Amino acid sequence: ETGVTQSPTHLIKTRGQQVTLRCSSQSGHNTVSWYQQALGQGPQFIFQYYREEENGRGNFPPRFSGLQFPNYSSELNVNALELDDSALYLCASSFAGGQQETQYFGPGTRLLVL
Amino acid sequence: GEDVEQSLFLSVREGDSSVINCTYTDSSSTYLYWYKQEPGAGLQLLTYIFSNMDMKQDQRLTVLLNKKDKHLSLRIADTQTGDSAIYFCAVVRGSTLGRLYFGRGTQLTVWP
C-alpha cells in the first residue's frame, strides 16, 4: 500500500510568482485535503476535494485554488505569492463514505517566498 | 479563544510517563485525533477516539476523553528519547465534517 506522497519537497519562489504543489493520495482513498502550517503553528485547513470538486474551504483567499484528478491526486495552486505564504504545505488523503474519515498526511512541501 | 488549545512544552525523563493535554471548544466534536510530527517531517497519525468513548488504549498510548470538560489527553507510558517530537491534538466538528482543527502542538522533550 502506497502512502501519501507530495512533490516537490522544497521550493523557493519570489513574491508575486505562482506555484503548483502536487499530492498523490493513499491507495483506496478518494478525498484530499490541504493544510498550511506556518512555523510554530498547527496546520490550518485550506480546502478539501472530493469527486473532483471543492468540498469545504477554510479562511484562505481565492488566490489559493486546487484541483482533483480522476485518479484522486490533487494540486494546490497559489497565485501572487506573498511573504506570509512561506510555510509547510501538507496534503492529507482519506476515504469518504466510511464511518469516519481519518486523514493520513504526506511529508509536506516546504515553500519559501522571498 | 482558540478552537483547540495545548500547552506548548513538556519535558520528561526517559522511562517516565508523559501526559499531553488538550482542550477544545466545540461540543459537537465527533472524532478527536493525536498526530506526531518529527523535525522536518509531515504528520504521523498516532491514535484517535470517538466522542462516545472515554478511554482508548493502544500499546504505550492511552487516550482519555472528558466530554463534559471538553478535555482530551494522551499518555505515553515508558517514554523513550525517540518519542521526542511535537504532538498535535486535532478535532472534527459535527458541523464541518472532514475538516481537522489543530492545536498549536506540544513539544515533548525526553531526557536520557
mmCIF file with all atom_site columns, C-alpha atoms in Angstrom:
data_model
loop_
_atom_site.group_PDB
_atom_site.id
_atom_site.type_symbol
_atom_site.label_atom_id
_atom_site.label_alt_id
_atom_site.label_comp_id
_atom_site.label_asym_id
_atom_site.label_entity_id
_atom_site.label_seq_id
_atom_site.pdbx_PDB_ins_code
_atom_site.Cartn_x
_atom_site.Cartn_y
_atom_site.Cartn_z
_atom_site.occupancy
_atom_site.B_iso_or_equiv
_atom_site.pdbx_formal_charge
_atom_site.auth_seq_id
_atom_site.auth_comp_id
_atom_site.auth_asym_id
_atom_site.auth_atom_id
_atom_site.pdbx_PDB_model_num
ATOM 1   C CA . GLU A 1 1   ? 0.000   0.000  0.000   1.00 0.00 ? 1   GLU A CA 1
ATOM 2   C CA . THR A 1 2   ? 1.464   3.363  -1.066  1.00 0.00 ? 2   THR A CA 1
ATOM 3   C CA . GLY A 1 3   ? 1.179   6.256  1.371   1.00 0.00 ? 3   GLY A CA 1
ATOM 4   C CA . VAL A 1 4   ? 0.534   9.900  0.594   1.00 0.00 ? 4   VAL A CA 1
ATOM 5   C CA . THR A 1 5   ? 3.289   11.486 -1.474  1.00 0.00 ? 5   THR A CA 1
ATOM 6   C CA . GLN A 1 6   ? 3.934   15.144 -2.239  1.00 0.00 ? 6   GLN A CA 1
ATOM 7   C CA . SER A 1 7   ? 6.175   16.994 -4.653  1.00 0.00 ? 7   SER A CA 1
ATOM 8   C CA . PRO A 1 8   ? 8.364   18.909 -4.627  1.00 0.00 ? 8   PRO A CA 1
ATOM 9   C CA . THR A 1 9   ? 9.831   18.589 -1.127  1.00 0.00 ? 9   THR A CA 1
ATOM 10  C CA . HIS A 1 10  ? 11.196  22.135 -1.097  1.00 0.00 ? 10  HIS A CA 1
ATOM 11  C CA . LEU A 1 11  ? 10.564  25.208 -3.224  1.00 0.00 ? 11  LEU A CA 1
ATOM 12  C CA . ILE A 1 12  ? 11.834  28.776 -3.285  1.00 0.00 ? 12  ILE A CA 1
ATOM 13  C CA . LYS A 1 13  ? 9.809   31.459 -5.058  1.00 0.00 ? 13  LYS A CA 1
ATOM 14  C CA . THR A 1 14  ? 9.760   35.238 -5.138  1.00 0.00 ? 14  THR A CA 1
ATOM 15  C CA . ARG A 1 15  ? 6.882   37.498 -4.217  1.00 0.00 ? 15  ARG A CA 1
ATOM 16  C CA . GLY A 1 16  ? 4.259   37.778 -6.960  1.00 0.00 ? 16  GLY A CA 1
ATOM 17  C CA . GLN A 1 17  ? 5.088   34.439 -8.569  1.00 0.00 ? 17  GLN A CA 1
ATOM 18  C CA . GLN A 1 18  ? 2.765   31.465 -8.865  1.00 0.00 ? 18  GLN A CA 1
ATOM 19  C CA . VAL A 1 19  ? 3.343   27.948 -7.516  1.00 0.00 ? 19  VAL A CA 1
ATOM 20  C CA . THR A 1 20  ? 1.813   24.492 -8.027  1.00 0.00 ? 20  THR A CA 1
ATOM 21  C CA . LEU A 1 21  ? 2.169   21.774 -5.413  1.00 0.00 ? 21  LEU A CA 1
ATOM 22  C CA . ARG A 1 22  ? 1.230   18.160 -6.070  1.00 0.00 ? 22  ARG A CA 1
ATOM 23  C CA . CYS A 1 23  ? -0.151  15.330 -3.993  1.00 0.00 ? 23  CYS A CA 1
ATOM 24  C CA . SER A 1 24  ? -0.850  11.666 -4.662  1.00 0.00 ? 24  SER A CA 1
ATOM 25  C CA . SER A 1 25  ? -3.376  10.170 -2.314  1.00 0.00 ? 25  SER A CA 1
ATOM 26  C CA . GLN A 1 26  ? -3.050  6.879  -0.496  1.00 0.00 ? 26  GLN A CA 1
ATOM 27  C CA . SER A 1 27  ? -4.312  3.821  -2.346  1.00 0.00 ? 27  SER A CA 1
ATOM 28  C CA . GLY A 1 28  ? -8.069  3.387  -1.839  1.00 0.00 ? 28  GLY A CA 1
ATOM 29  C CA . HIS A 1 29  ? -8.682  6.981  -0.758  1.00 0.00 ? 29  HIS A CA 1
ATOM 30  C CA . ASN A 1 30  ? -11.000 9.336  -2.643  1.00 0.00 ? 30  ASN A CA 1
ATOM 31  C CA . THR A 1 31  ? -10.674 12.622 -0.748  1.00 0.00 ? 31  THR A CA 1
ATOM 32  C CA . VAL A 1 32  ? -7.778  15.065 -0.493  1.00 0.00 ? 32  VAL A CA 1
ATOM 33  C CA . SER A 1 33  ? -7.400  17.914 1.995   1.00 0.00 ? 33  SER A CA 1
ATOM 34  C CA . TRP A 1 34  ? -4.749  20.634 2.002   1.00 0.00 ? 34  TRP A CA 1
ATOM 35  C CA . TYR A 1 35  ? -3.351  22.371 5.069   1.00 0.00 ? 35  TYR A CA 1
ATOM 36  C CA . GLN A 1 36  ? -0.910  25.238 5.601   1.00 0.00 ? 36  GLN A CA 1
ATOM 37  C CA . GLN A 1 37  ? 1.437   25.016 8.580   1.00 0.00 ? 37  GLN A CA 1
ATOM 38  C CA . ALA A 1 38  ? 3.288   28.210 9.402   1.00 0.00 ? 38  ALA A CA 1
ATOM 39  C CA . LEU A 1 39  ? 6.391   27.985 11.572  1.00 0.00 ? 39  LEU A CA 1
ATOM 40  C CA . GLY A 1 40  ? 5.491   27.234 15.193  1.00 0.00 ? 40  GLY A CA 1
ATOM 41  C CA . GLN A 1 41  ? 1.790   26.802 14.429  1.00 0.00 ? 41  GLN A CA 1
ATOM 42  C CA . GLY A 1 42  ? -0.629  23.963 13.947  1.00 0.00 ? 42  GLY A CA 1
ATOM 43  C CA . PRO A 1 43  ? -1.857  23.145 10.432  1.00 0.00 ? 43  PRO A CA 1
ATOM 44  C CA . GLN A 1 44  ? -4.683  25.343 9.101   1.00 0.00 ? 44  GLN A CA 1
ATOM 45  C CA . PHE A 1 45  ? -7.288  23.878 6.750   1.00 0.00 ? 45  PHE A CA 1
ATOM 46  C CA . ILE A 1 46  ? -7.178  25.355 3.231   1.00 0.00 ? 46  ILE A CA 1
ATOM 47  C CA . PHE A 1 47  ? -9.727  23.214 1.394   1.00 0.00 ? 47  PHE A CA 1
ATOM 48  C CA . GLN A 1 48  ? -10.839 19.679 0.612   1.00 0.00 ? 48  GLN A CA 1
ATOM 49  C CA . TYR A 1 49  ? -11.589 17.947 -2.682  1.00 0.00 ? 49  TYR A CA 1
ATOM 50  C CA . TYR A 1 50  ? -13.990 15.076 -3.201  1.00 0.00 ? 50  TYR A CA 1
ATOM 51  C CA . ARG A 1 51  ? -15.127 13.738 -6.562  1.00 0.00 ? 51  ARG A CA 1
ATOM 52  C CA . GLU A 1 52  ? -13.043 16.418 -8.283  1.00 0.00 ? 52  GLU A CA 1
ATOM 53  C CA . GLU A 1 53  ? -14.948 19.263 -6.629  1.00 0.00 ? 53  GLU A CA 1
ATOM 54  C CA . GLU A 1 54  ? -14.148 21.562 -3.738  1.00 0.00 ? 54  GLU A CA 1
ATOM 55  C CA . ASN A 1 55  ? -15.919 20.222 -0.655  1.00 0.00 ? 55  ASN A CA 1
ATOM 56  C CA . GLY A 1 56  ? -15.256 22.794 2.044   1.00 0.00 ? 56  GLY A CA 1
ATOM 57  C CA . ARG A 1 57  ? -12.864 25.720 2.327   1.00 0.00 ? 57  ARG A CA 1
ATOM 58  C CA . GLY A 1 58  ? -11.062 27.410 5.195   1.00 0.00 ? 58  GLY A CA 1
ATOM 59  C CA . ASN A 1 59  ? -10.292 31.096 5.628   1.00 0.00 ? 59  ASN A CA 1
ATOM 60  C CA . PHE A 1 60  ? -7.958  31.455 2.641   1.00 0.00 ? 60  PHE A CA 1
ATOM 61  C CA . PRO A 1 61  ? -8.261  33.950 -0.242  1.00 0.00 ? 61  PRO A CA 1
ATOM 62  C CA . PRO A 1 62  ? -9.259  32.905 -3.783  1.00 0.00 ? 62  PRO A CA 1
ATOM 63  C CA . ARG A 1 63  ? -5.646  33.039 -4.964  1.00 0.00 ? 63  ARG A CA 1
ATOM 64  C CA . PHE A 1 64  ? -5.407  29.626 -3.276  1.00 0.00 ? 64  PHE A CA 1
ATOM 65  C CA . SER A 1 65  ? -7.054  27.172 -5.649  1.00 0.00 ? 65  SER A CA 1
ATOM 66  C CA . GLY A 1 66  ? -6.957  23.470 -6.265  1.00 0.00 ? 66  GLY A CA 1
ATOM 67  C CA . LEU A 1 67  ? -7.788  20.575 -8.490  1.00 0.00 ? 67  LEU A CA 1
ATOM 68  C CA . GLN A 1 68  ? -8.507  16.918 -8.000  1.00 0.00 ? 68  GLN A CA 1
ATOM 69  C CA . PHE A 1 69  ? -7.987  14.468 -10.834 1.00 0.00 ? 69  PHE A CA 1
ATOM 70  C CA . PRO A 1 70  ? -9.896  11.265 -11.696 1.00 0.00 ? 70  PRO A CA 1
ATOM 71  C CA . ASN A 1 71  ? -7.143  9.199  -10.058 1.00 0.00 ? 71  ASN A CA 1
ATOM 72  C CA . TYR A 1 72  ? -7.759  11.232 -6.837  1.00 0.00 ? 72  TYR A CA 1
ATOM 73  C CA . SER A 1 73  ? -4.406  13.005 -6.983  1.00 0.00 ? 73  SER A CA 1
ATOM 74  C CA . SER A 1 74  ? -4.533  16.742 -6.384  1.00 0.00 ? 74  SER A CA 1
ATOM 75  C CA . GLU A 1 75  ? -2.826  20.062 -6.994  1.00 0.00 ? 75  GLU A CA 1
ATOM 76  C CA . LEU A 1 76  ? -2.690  23.192 -4.881  1.00 0.00 ? 76  LEU A CA 1
ATOM 77  C CA . ASN A 1 77  ? -2.083  26.416 -6.810  1.00 0.00 ? 77  ASN A CA 1
ATOM 78  C CA . VAL A 1 78  ? -1.166  29.692 -5.194  1.00 0.00 ? 78  VAL A CA 1
ATOM 79  C CA . ASN A 1 79  ? -1.100  32.872 -7.296  1.00 0.00 ? 79  ASN A CA 1
ATOM 80  C CA . ALA A 1 80  ? 0.504   36.222 -6.500  1.00 0.00 ? 80  ALA A CA 1
ATOM 81  C CA . LEU A 1 81  ? 2.683   34.792 -3.755  1.00 0.00 ? 81  LEU A CA 1
ATOM 82  C CA . GLU A 1 82  ? 3.171   36.836 -0.611  1.00 0.00 ? 82  GLU A CA 1
ATOM 83  C CA . LEU A 1 83  ? 5.906   36.567 2.007   1.00 0.00 ? 83  LEU A CA 1
ATOM 84  C CA . ASP A 1 84  ? 3.373   35.191 4.509   1.00 0.00 ? 84  ASP A CA 1
ATOM 85  C CA . ASP A 1 85  ? 2.715   32.230 2.205   1.00 0.00 ? 85  ASP A CA 1
ATOM 86  C CA . SER A 1 86  ? 6.046   30.788 3.357   1.00 0.00 ? 86  SER A CA 1
ATOM 87  C CA . ALA A 1 87  ? 5.040   27.612 5.180   1.00 0.00 ? 87  ALA A CA 1
ATOM 88  C CA . LEU A 1 88  ? 4.885   23.831 5.105   1.00 0.00 ? 88  LEU A CA 1
ATOM 89  C CA . TYR A 1 89  ? 2.002   22.706 2.888   1.00 0.00 ? 89  TYR A CA 1
ATOM 90  C CA . LEU A 1 90  ? 0.529   19.394 3.904   1.00 0.00 ? 90  LEU A CA 1
ATOM 91  C CA . CYS A 1 91  ? -1.722  17.163 1.887   1.00 0.00 ? 91  CYS A CA 1
ATOM 92  C CA . ALA A 1 92  ? -3.902  14.547 3.565   1.00 0.00 ? 92  ALA A CA 1
ATOM 93  C CA . SER A 1 93  ? -5.961  11.819 1.992   1.00 0.00 ? 93  SER A CA 1
ATOM 94  C CA . SER A 1 94  ? -8.944  9.949  3.389   1.00 0.00 ? 94  SER A CA 1
ATOM 95  C CA . PHE A 1 95  ? -11.833 7.763  2.337   1.00 0.00 ? 95  PHE A CA 1
ATOM 96  C CA . ALA A 1 96  ? -15.237 9.445  2.398   1.00 0.00 ? 96  ALA A CA 1
ATOM 97  C CA . GLY A 1 97  ? -18.090 7.032  2.869   1.00 0.00 ? 97  GLY A CA 1
ATOM 98  C CA . GLY A 1 98  ? -16.920 5.018  5.829   1.00 0.00 ? 98  GLY A CA 1
ATOM 99  C CA . GLN A 1 99  ? -17.860 5.507  9.458   1.00 0.00 ? 99  GLN A CA 1
ATOM 100 C CA . GLN A 1 100 ? -15.119 8.037  9.961   1.00 0.00 ? 100 GLN A CA 1
ATOM 101 C CA . GLU A 1 101 ? -12.650 9.693  7.667   1.00 0.00 ? 101 GLU A CA 1
ATOM 102 C CA . THR A 1 102 ? -9.226  9.507  9.230   1.00 0.00 ? 102 THR A CA 1
ATOM 103 C CA . GLN A 1 103 ? -6.816  11.732 7.343   1.00 0.00 ? 103 GLN A CA 1
ATOM 104 C CA . TYR A 1 104 ? -3.334  10.456 6.544   1.00 0.00 ? 104 TYR A CA 1
ATOM 105 C CA . PHE A 1 105 ? -0.719  13.074 5.811   1.00 0.00 ? 105 PHE A CA 1
ATOM 106 C CA . GLY A 1 106 ? 2.107   13.294 3.332   1.00 0.00 ? 106 GLY A CA 1
ATOM 107 C CA . PRO A 1 107 ? 5.585   14.609 4.177   1.00 0.00 ? 107 PRO A CA 1
ATOM 108 C CA . GLY A 1 108 ? 4.734   18.121 3.028   1.00 0.00 ? 108 GLY A CA 1
ATOM 109 C CA . THR A 1 109 ? 6.208   20.708 0.685   1.00 0.00 ? 109 THR A CA 1
ATOM 110 C CA . ARG A 1 110 ? 8.215   23.481 2.311   1.00 0.00 ? 110 ARG A CA 1
ATOM 111 C CA . LEU A 1 111 ? 7.671   26.747 0.432   1.00 0.00 ? 111 LEU A CA 1
ATOM 112 C CA . LEU A 1 112 ? 9.854   29.786 0.971   1.00 0.00 ? 112 LEU A CA 1
ATOM 113 C CA . VAL A 1 113 ? 8.771   33.084 -0.576  1.00 0.00 ? 113 VAL A CA 1
ATOM 114 C CA . LEU A 1 114 ? 11.469  35.754 -0.853  1.00 0.00 ? 114 LEU A CA 1
ATOM 115 C CA . GLY B 2 1   ? -10.199 31.845 22.242  1.00 0.00 ? 1   GLY B CA 1
ATOM 116 C CA . GLU B 2 2   ? -8.694  29.209 20.009  1.00 0.00 ? 2   GLU B CA 1
ATOM 117 C CA . ASP B 2 3   ? -10.756 26.215 18.930  1.00 0.00 ? 3   ASP B CA 1
ATOM 118 C CA . VAL B 2 4   ? -8.136  23.781 20.259  1.00 0.00 ? 4   VAL B CA 1
ATOM 119 C CA . GLU B 2 5   ? -5.567  24.610 22.929  1.00 0.00 ? 5   GLU B CA 1
ATOM 120 C CA . GLN B 2 6   ? -2.482  22.777 24.092  1.00 0.00 ? 6   GLN B CA 1
ATOM 121 C CA . SER B 2 7   ? 0.409   23.623 26.359  1.00 0.00 ? 7   SER B CA 1
ATOM 122 C CA . LEU B 2 8   ? 3.468   24.322 24.240  1.00 0.00 ? 8   LEU B CA 1
ATOM 123 C CA . PHE B 2 9   ? 6.227   22.408 26.041  1.00 0.00 ? 9   PHE B CA 1
ATOM 124 C CA . LEU B 2 10  ? 6.663   19.248 28.115  1.00 0.00 ? 10  LEU B CA 1
ATOM 125 C CA . SER B 2 11  ? 9.921   17.707 29.359  1.00 0.00 ? 11  SER B CA 1
ATOM 126 C CA . VAL B 2 12  ? 10.187  14.237 30.893  1.00 0.00 ? 12  VAL B CA 1
ATOM 127 C CA . ARG B 2 13  ? 12.920  11.801 31.795  1.00 0.00 ? 13  ARG B CA 1
ATOM 128 C CA . GLU B 2 14  ? 13.337  8.614  29.775  1.00 0.00 ? 14  GLU B CA 1
ATOM 129 C CA . GLY B 2 15  ? 11.252  5.801  31.261  1.00 0.00 ? 15  GLY B CA 1
ATOM 130 C CA . ASP B 2 16  ? 8.717   8.124  32.869  1.00 0.00 ? 16  ASP B CA 1
ATOM 131 C CA . SER B 2 17  ? 5.150   8.607  31.634  1.00 0.00 ? 17  SER B CA 1
ATOM 132 C CA . SER B 2 18  ? 4.246   11.685 29.584  1.00 0.00 ? 18  SER B CA 1
ATOM 133 C CA . VAL B 2 19  ? 0.807   13.270 29.638  1.00 0.00 ? 19  VAL B CA 1
ATOM 134 C CA . ILE B 2 20  ? -0.075  15.773 26.936  1.00 0.00 ? 20  ILE B CA 1
ATOM 135 C CA . ASN B 2 21  ? -3.291  17.731 27.436  1.00 0.00 ? 21  ASN B CA 1
ATOM 136 C CA . CYS B 2 22  ? -5.691  19.382 25.020  1.00 0.00 ? 22  CYS B CA 1
ATOM 137 C CA . THR B 2 23  ? -8.891  21.373 25.440  1.00 0.00 ? 23  THR B CA 1
ATOM 138 C CA . TYR B 2 24  ? -11.403 22.180 22.721  1.00 0.00 ? 24  TYR B CA 1
ATOM 139 C CA . THR B 2 25  ? -14.402 24.439 22.488  1.00 0.00 ? 25  THR B CA 1
ATOM 140 C CA . ASP B 2 26  ? -16.932 22.772 20.201  1.00 0.00 ? 26  ASP B CA 1
ATOM 141 C CA . SER B 2 27  ? -19.138 20.261 22.000  1.00 0.00 ? 27  SER B CA 1
ATOM 142 C CA . SER B 2 28  ? -20.229 18.812 18.640  1.00 0.00 ? 28  SER B CA 1
ATOM 143 C CA . SER B 2 29  ? -16.714 17.471 18.042  1.00 0.00 ? 29  SER B CA 1
ATOM 144 C CA . THR B 2 30  ? -17.098 13.914 16.854  1.00 0.00 ? 30  THR B CA 1
ATOM 145 C CA . TYR B 2 31  ? -13.649 12.455 16.319  1.00 0.00 ? 31  TYR B CA 1
ATOM 146 C CA . LEU B 2 32  ? -10.537 13.560 18.173  1.00 0.00 ? 32  LEU B CA 1
ATOM 147 C CA . TYR B 2 33  ? -7.043  12.746 16.962  1.00 0.00 ? 33  TYR B CA 1
ATOM 148 C CA . TRP B 2 34  ? -3.448  12.767 18.077  1.00 0.00 ? 34  TRP B CA 1
ATOM 149 C CA . TYR B 2 35  ? -0.731  13.298 15.477  1.00 0.00 ? 35  TYR B CA 1
ATOM 150 C CA . LYS B 2 36  ? 3.046   13.289 15.910  1.00 0.00 ? 36  LYS B CA 1
ATOM 151 C CA . GLN B 2 37  ? 5.432   15.489 13.915  1.00 0.00 ? 37  GLN B CA 1
ATOM 152 C CA . GLU B 2 38  ? 9.172   14.927 13.922  1.00 0.00 ? 38  GLU B CA 1
ATOM 153 C CA . PRO B 2 39  ? 11.542  17.689 12.758  1.00 0.00 ? 39  PRO B CA 1
ATOM 154 C CA . GLY B 2 40  ? 11.177  18.466 9.071   1.00 0.00 ? 40  GLY B CA 1
ATOM 155 C CA . ALA B 2 41  ? 8.509   15.803 8.581   1.00 0.00 ? 41  ALA B CA 1
ATOM 156 C CA . GLY B 2 42  ? 4.780   15.529 7.955   1.00 0.00 ? 42  GLY B CA 1
ATOM 157 C CA . LEU B 2 43  ? 2.173   14.374 10.456  1.00 0.00 ? 43  LEU B CA 1
ATOM 158 C CA . GLN B 2 44  ? 2.001   10.777 11.636  1.00 0.00 ? 44  GLN B CA 1
ATOM 159 C CA . LEU B 2 45  ? -1.346  9.553  12.941  1.00 0.00 ? 45  LEU B CA 1
ATOM 160 C CA . LEU B 2 46  ? -0.908  8.091  16.425  1.00 0.00 ? 46  LEU B CA 1
ATOM 161 C CA . THR B 2 47  ? -4.442  7.335  17.532  1.00 0.00 ? 47  THR B CA 1
ATOM 162 C CA . TYR B 2 48  ? -7.989  8.685  17.627  1.00 0.00 ? 48  TYR B CA 1
ATOM 163 C CA . ILE B 2 49  ? -11.072 8.432  19.801  1.00 0.00 ? 49  ILE B CA 1
ATOM 164 C CA . PHE B 2 50  ? -14.742 8.789  19.002  1.00 0.00 ? 50  PHE B CA 1
ATOM 165 C CA . SER B 2 51  ? -16.764 11.162 21.149  1.00 0.00 ? 51  SER B CA 1
ATOM 166 C CA . ASN B 2 52  ? -18.920 8.367  22.639  1.00 0.00 ? 52  ASN B CA 1
ATOM 167 C CA . MET B 2 53  ? -15.844 6.781  24.221  1.00 0.00 ? 53  MET B CA 1
ATOM 168 C CA . ASP B 2 54  ? -13.993 7.952  27.317  1.00 0.00 ? 54  ASP B CA 1
ATOM 169 C CA . MET B 2 55  ? -10.821 5.913  27.000  1.00 0.00 ? 55  MET B CA 1
ATOM 170 C CA . LYS B 2 56  ? -8.812  4.120  24.347  1.00 0.00 ? 56  LYS B CA 1
ATOM 171 C CA . GLN B 2 57  ? -5.586  2.202  24.844  1.00 0.00 ? 57  GLN B CA 1
ATOM 172 C CA . ASP B 2 58  ? -3.144  1.269  22.100  1.00 0.00 ? 58  ASP B CA 1
ATOM 173 C CA . GLN B 2 59  ? 0.117   -0.291 23.316  1.00 0.00 ? 59  GLN B CA 1
ATOM 174 C CA . ARG B 2 60  ? 2.026   2.505  25.140  1.00 0.00 ? 60  ARG B CA 1
ATOM 175 C CA . LEU B 2 61  ? -0.615  5.103  24.293  1.00 0.00 ? 61  LEU B CA 1
ATOM 176 C CA . THR B 2 62  ? -3.704  5.856  26.365  1.00 0.00 ? 62  THR B CA 1
ATOM 177 C CA . VAL B 2 63  ? -6.231  8.474  25.297  1.00 0.00 ? 63  VAL B CA 1
ATOM 178 C CA . LEU B 2 64  ? -8.671  9.898  27.841  1.00 0.00 ? 64  LEU B CA 1
ATOM 179 C CA . LEU B 2 65  ? -11.674 11.998 26.842  1.00 0.00 ? 65  LEU B CA 1
ATOM 180 C CA . ASN B 2 66  ? -13.753 14.098 29.235  1.00 0.00 ? 66  ASN B CA 1
ATOM 181 C CA . LYS B 2 67  ? -16.622 15.378 27.095  1.00 0.00 ? 67  LYS B CA 1
ATOM 182 C CA . LYS B 2 68  ? -18.162 17.399 29.902  1.00 0.00 ? 68  LYS B CA 1
ATOM 183 C CA . ASP B 2 69  ? -14.970 19.443 30.323  1.00 0.00 ? 69  ASP B CA 1
ATOM 184 C CA . LYS B 2 70  ? -14.012 19.181 26.624  1.00 0.00 ? 70  LYS B CA 1
ATOM 185 C CA . HIS B 2 71  ? -10.625 17.822 27.648  1.00 0.00 ? 71  HIS B CA 1
ATOM 186 C CA . LEU B 2 72  ? -8.509  15.264 25.827  1.00 0.00 ? 72  LEU B CA 1
ATOM 187 C CA . SER B 2 73  ? -5.240  13.774 26.999  1.00 0.00 ? 73  SER B CA 1
ATOM 188 C CA . LEU B 2 74  ? -2.579  11.490 25.577  1.00 0.00 ? 74  LEU B CA 1
ATOM 189 C CA . ARG B 2 75  ? -0.499  9.417  27.969  1.00 0.00 ? 75  ARG B CA 1
ATOM 190 C CA . ILE B 2 76  ? 2.690   7.816  26.704  1.00 0.00 ? 76  ILE B CA 1
ATOM 191 C CA . ALA B 2 77  ? 3.977   5.086  29.013  1.00 0.00 ? 77  ALA B CA 1
ATOM 192 C CA . ASP B 2 78  ? 7.711   4.353  29.351  1.00 0.00 ? 78  ASP B CA 1
ATOM 193 C CA . THR B 2 79  ? 8.641   7.406  27.276  1.00 0.00 ? 79  THR B CA 1
ATOM 194 C CA . GLN B 2 80  ? 11.738  6.979  25.104  1.00 0.00 ? 80  GLN B CA 1
ATOM 195 C CA . THR B 2 81  ? 14.089  9.517  23.514  1.00 0.00 ? 81  THR B CA 1
ATOM 196 C CA . GLY B 2 82  ? 12.586  8.570  20.149  1.00 0.00 ? 82  GLY B CA 1
ATOM 197 C CA . ASP B 2 83  ? 9.266   9.950  21.385  1.00 0.00 ? 83  ASP B CA 1
ATOM 198 C CA . SER B 2 84  ? 10.734  13.468 21.321  1.00 0.00 ? 84  SER B CA 1
ATOM 199 C CA . ALA B 2 85  ? 8.599   15.348 18.788  1.00 0.00 ? 85  ALA B CA 1
ATOM 200 C CA . ILE B 2 86  ? 5.690   17.775 18.503  1.00 0.00 ? 86  ILE B CA 1
ATOM 201 C CA . TYR B 2 87  ? 2.300   16.277 19.333  1.00 0.00 ? 87  TYR B CA 1
ATOM 202 C CA . PHE B 2 88  ? -0.849  17.779 17.833  1.00 0.00 ? 88  PHE B CA 1
ATOM 203 C CA . CYS B 2 89  ? -4.376  17.410 19.059  1.00 0.00 ? 89  CYS B CA 1
ATOM 204 C CA . ALA B 2 90  ? -6.957  17.718 16.264  1.00 0.00 ? 90  ALA B CA 1
ATOM 205 C CA . VAL B 2 91  ? -10.748 17.567 16.301  1.00 0.00 ? 91  VAL B CA 1
ATOM 206 C CA . VAL B 2 92  ? -13.501 17.138 13.740  1.00 0.00 ? 92  VAL B CA 1
ATOM 207 C CA . ARG B 2 93  ? -16.566 19.249 14.394  1.00 0.00 ? 93  ARG B CA 1
ATOM 208 C CA . GLY B 2 94  ? -20.029 17.919 13.703  1.00 0.00 ? 94  GLY B CA 1
ATOM 209 C CA . SER B 2 95  ? -20.815 20.981 11.583  1.00 0.00 ? 95  SER B CA 1
ATOM 210 C CA . THR B 2 96  ? -17.772 20.729 9.304   1.00 0.00 ? 96  THR B CA 1
ATOM 211 C CA . LEU B 2 97  ? -17.132 17.043 8.789   1.00 0.00 ? 97  LEU B CA 1
ATOM 212 C CA . GLY B 2 98  ? -13.861 16.260 7.101   1.00 0.00 ? 98  GLY B CA 1
ATOM 213 C CA . ARG B 2 99  ? -12.059 19.344 8.336   1.00 0.00 ? 99  ARG B CA 1
ATOM 214 C CA . LEU B 2 100 ? -9.493  18.988 11.108  1.00 0.00 ? 100 LEU B CA 1
ATOM 215 C CA . TYR B 2 101 ? -8.974  21.781 13.643  1.00 0.00 ? 101 TYR B CA 1
ATOM 216 C CA . PHE B 2 102 ? -5.489  21.609 15.163  1.00 0.00 ? 102 PHE B CA 1
ATOM 217 C CA . GLY B 2 103 ? -3.915  22.940 18.305  1.00 0.00 ? 103 GLY B CA 1
ATOM 218 C CA . ARG B 2 104 ? -0.502  24.642 18.169  1.00 0.00 ? 104 ARG B CA 1
ATOM 219 C CA . GLY B 2 105 ? 1.212   21.449 19.246  1.00 0.00 ? 105 GLY B CA 1
ATOM 220 C CA . THR B 2 106 ? 3.121   20.361 22.346  1.00 0.00 ? 106 THR B CA 1
ATOM 221 C CA . GLN B 2 107 ? 6.899   19.980 22.025  1.00 0.00 ? 107 GLN B CA 1
ATOM 222 C CA . LEU B 2 108 ? 7.825   16.865 24.018  1.00 0.00 ? 108 LEU B CA 1
ATOM 223 C CA . THR B 2 109 ? 11.481  16.595 25.029  1.00 0.00 ? 109 THR B CA 1
ATOM 224 C CA . VAL B 2 110 ? 12.669  13.342 26.555  1.00 0.00 ? 110 VAL B CA 1
ATOM 225 C CA . TRP B 2 111 ? 15.926  13.485 28.554  1.00 0.00 ? 111 TRP B CA 1
ATOM 226 C CA . PRO B 2 112 ? 18.096  10.365 28.873  1.00 0.00 ? 112 PRO B CA 1
#
